[in-house]
CSV table of C-alpha atoms in Angstrom, one decimal:
chain,number,residue,atom,x,y,z
A,1,MET,CA,39.6,30.5,12.3
A,2,SER,CA,37.6,28.7,9.3
A,3,ALA,CA,36.1,25.6,9.4
A,4,PRO,CA,38.0,22.8,7.8
A,5,PHE,CA,37.7,21.9,4.1
A,6,ARG,CA,35.1,20.1,3.3
A,7,PRO,CA,34.7,18.7,-0.6
A,8,GLY,CA,32.1,18.6,-2.0
A,9,PRO,CA,30.2,15.3,-4.4
A,10,PRO,CA,32.8,14.2,-7.3
A,11,PRO,CA,31.8,16.2,-10.8
A,12,GLY,CA,30.4,13.5,-13.6
A,13,PRO,CA,27.0,11.4,-13.2
A,14,ARG,CA,25.1,11.4,-10.4
A,15,PRO,CA,25.0,7.3,-8.5
A,16,GLY,CA,21.4,5.6,-9.1
A,17,PRO,CA,18.8,4.2,-11.0
A,18,PRO,CA,19.8,4.6,-15.0
A,19,PRO,CA,16.9,7.6,-16.2
A,20,GLY,CA,14.1,6.1,-18.9
A,21,PRO,CA,10.6,4.6,-17.5
A,22,ARG,CA,10.2,3.5,-14.4
A,23,PRO,CA,8.9,-0.5,-14.3
A,24,GLY,CA,5.7,-1.1,-13.4
A,25,PRO,CA,3.4,-3.0,-10.6
A,26,PRO,CA,5.1,-7.2,-10.6
A,27,GLN,CA,3.2,-8.9,-13.0
A,28,ARG,CA,0.6,-11.5,-11.6
A,29,PRO,CA,2.1,-15.5,-11.6
A,30,VAL,CA,0.9,-17.1,-14.4
A,31,GLY,CA,-2.1,-19.6,-13.2
A,32,VAL,CA,-2.8,-18.0,-10.7
A,33,ASP,CA,-6.7,-17.5,-10.0
A,34,ASP,CA,-8.4,-14.8,-8.6
A,35,GLY,CA,-10.9,-16.6,-7.1
A,36,GLU,CA,-9.1,-18.9,-5.6
A,37,VAL,CA,-7.0,-16.0,-4.0
A,38,ARG,CA,-9.4,-13.7,-2.9
A,39,HIS,CA,-11.5,-13.7,1.0
A,40,PRO,CA,-14.9,-12.5,0.9
A,41,ALA,CA,-14.9,-10.4,4.1
A,42,VAL,CA,-11.7,-8.8,2.4
A,43,ASP,CA,-13.0,-8.1,-0.2
A,44,ALA,CA,-16.0,-6.8,1.1
A,45,ALA,CA,-14.2,-4.7,3.0
A,46,VAL,CA,-12.0,-3.0,0.3
A,47,GLN,CA,-15.1,-2.7,-1.9
A,48,ALA,CA,-16.7,-0.5,1.5
A,49,MET,CA,-14.1,1.3,1.6
A,50,ALA,CA,-13.8,2.4,-2.4
A,51,ASN,CA,-17.8,3.2,-1.9
A,52,ALA,CA,-17.1,5.4,1.0
A,53,ALA,CA,-14.4,7.5,-1.4
A,54,ALA,CA,-17.8,9.1,-2.3
A,55,LEU,CA,-19.3,10.6,1.0
A,56,SER,CA,-18.2,13.3,2.9
A,57,PRO,CA,-15.9,13.5,5.0
A,58,ALA,CA,-17.8,12.9,8.3
A,59,ASP,CA,-19.5,9.9,6.5
A,60,GLN,CA,-16.6,8.3,5.5
A,61,ILE,CA,-14.9,8.0,9.2
A,62,PRO,CA,-17.5,5.4,9.8
A,63,GLN,CA,-17.0,3.5,7.0
A,64,TYR,CA,-13.4,3.4,7.3
A,65,GLU,CA,-13.6,2.2,10.6
A,66,ALA,CA,-15.3,-0.8,10.0
A,67,ALA,CA,-13.5,-1.7,7.1
A,68,TYR,CA,-10.5,-1.4,10.0
A,69,GLN,CA,-12.2,-3.8,12.1
A,70,THR,CA,-13.2,-6.5,9.0
A,71,LEU,CA,-9.8,-6.4,7.9
A,72,ARG,CA,-7.8,-7.1,11.6
A,73,GLU,CA,-10.4,-9.6,12.4
A,74,THR,CA,-10.2,-11.3,9.3
A,75,LEU,CA,-6.2,-11.2,9.8
A,76,ALA,CA,-6.4,-12.4,13.4
A,77,THR,CA,-7.5,-15.3,11.9
A,78,ILE,CA,-5.3,-16.3,9.3
A,79,ASP,CA,-2.7,-16.1,11.8
A,80,GLN,CA,-4.4,-18.5,13.9
A,81,ALA,CA,-5.5,-21.2,11.2
């Protein structure tokens, strides 16, 4: 005995976004100054991760762990404020 008939998708165009270029990242709001929204500890951690990209994988791990710890501590203090 065969399984019951299961129809496939209907013919025609597939649902979804229209073809064409995808939108880029959202634009920053007008009047936002980078100097006011940055945090020095976060900037240092991000820069340390960027610098670690040039290191060997074994040397990257301690750099990433230190940056992760800095970000965790910084976010914890933000939550307390």
